[in-house]
Amino acid sequence: MNPEHFDHIFERFYRIHNTASQHYAGIGLGLYVARAIIDRHGGHIWLENNQGTGCTFHVILPIVPPPDQPSEAAPRSDAVLE
């Protein structure tokens, strides 16, 4: 992928022309949707260019306890506080 695409790759409906097959693949929503979901969870997604071998996508998401399990930091509603 050319570096000119890096600033746009997560935009809605952004597609890169495949010069080998002379067409555009997909509809340009995959990375846009991925970023929207990750952003809403308080995370971050970015790409790293591996020159000549493609790109690596990185995702960081915050760790939170599942809603049905109490957090270590918050006292449980049935806990006795002294």
Coordinates of C-alpha atoms in Angstrom, one line a residue:
M1 CA 0.0 0.0 0.0
N2 CA 1.3 3.4 -0.9
P3 CA 1.9 5.8 2.0
E4 CA -0.5 8.3 0.3
H5 CA -3.4 6.0 1.4
F6 CA -2.4 5.9 5.1
D7 CA -4.3 9.1 6.1
H8 CA -7.5 7.8 4.4
I9 CA -7.6 4.1 4.9
F10 CA -10.1 4.3 7.8
E11 CA -12.5 6.6 6.0
R12 CA -15.9 5.5 5.0
F13 CA -16.1 4.1 1.5
Y14 CA -12.4 4.6 0.9
R15 CA -11.0 2.0 -1.5
I16 CA -7.6 1.5 -3.1
H17 CA -7.5 0.7 -6.8
N18 CA -5.9 -2.7 -7.6
T19 CA -3.6 -2.0 -10.6
A20 CA -3.0 -5.7 -11.2
S21 CA -6.7 -6.5 -11.8
Q22 CA -7.8 -2.9 -12.7
H23 CA -10.7 -2.8 -10.3
Y24 CA -11.7 -1.8 -6.8
A25 CA -12.4 -4.6 -4.3
G26 CA -15.0 -4.3 -1.6
I27 CA -17.1 -1.3 -0.7
G28 CA -14.7 0.4 1.6
L29 CA -16.5 -0.1 4.9
G30 CA -14.4 -2.8 6.7
L31 CA -11.7 -0.7 8.3
Y32 CA -14.2 2.2 8.8
V33 CA -16.5 -0.1 10.8
A34 CA -13.6 -1.7 12.7
R35 CA -12.3 1.8 13.8
A36 CA -15.8 2.9 14.8
I37 CA -16.3 -0.2 17.0
I38 CA -12.8 0.1 18.5
D39 CA -13.3 3.8 19.2
R40 CA -16.6 3.3 20.9
H41 CA -14.9 0.8 23.2
G42 CA -12.2 3.4 24.1
G43 CA -9.5 1.7 22.0
H44 CA -7.2 2.7 19.2
I45 CA -6.4 1.2 15.8
W46 CA -3.5 2.1 13.5
L47 CA -1.4 0.6 10.8
E48 CA 2.3 0.1 10.5
N49 CA 3.9 0.0 7.0
N50 CA 6.3 -3.0 6.6
Q51 CA 8.0 -1.8 3.4
G52 CA 7.7 -4.4 0.7
T53 CA 5.8 -6.9 2.8
G54 CA 2.5 -5.2 3.5
C55 CA 1.1 -3.5 6.5
T56 CA 0.4 -4.6 10.1
F57 CA -2.7 -3.4 11.8
H58 CA -2.5 -2.8 15.6
V59 CA -5.5 -2.7 18.0
I60 CA -5.4 -1.6 21.6
L61 CA -8.6 -2.1 23.7
P62 CA -9.0 -1.3 27.4
I63 CA -9.4 -4.2 29.8
V64 CA -12.7 -4.1 31.7
P65 CA -14.4 -6.8 33.7
P66 CA -17.5 -8.3 32.1
P67 CA -20.8 -6.6 33.2
D68 CA -21.9 -9.7 35.3
Q69 CA -18.6 -9.7 37.3
P70 CA -17.9 -7.1 40.0
S71 CA -14.8 -5.0 39.6
E72 CA -12.0 -5.4 42.1
A73 CA -12.0 -1.6 42.7
A74 CA -15.7 -1.3 43.3
P75 CA -17.2 -2.8 46.5
R76 CA -19.9 -5.5 45.8
S77 CA -23.4 -4.6 46.8
D78 CA -23.5 -7.5 49.2
A79 CA -20.1 -6.7 50.8
V80 CA -20.0 -5.6 54.4
L81 CA -18.1 -2.4 54.8
E82 CA -16.5 -1.7 58.2

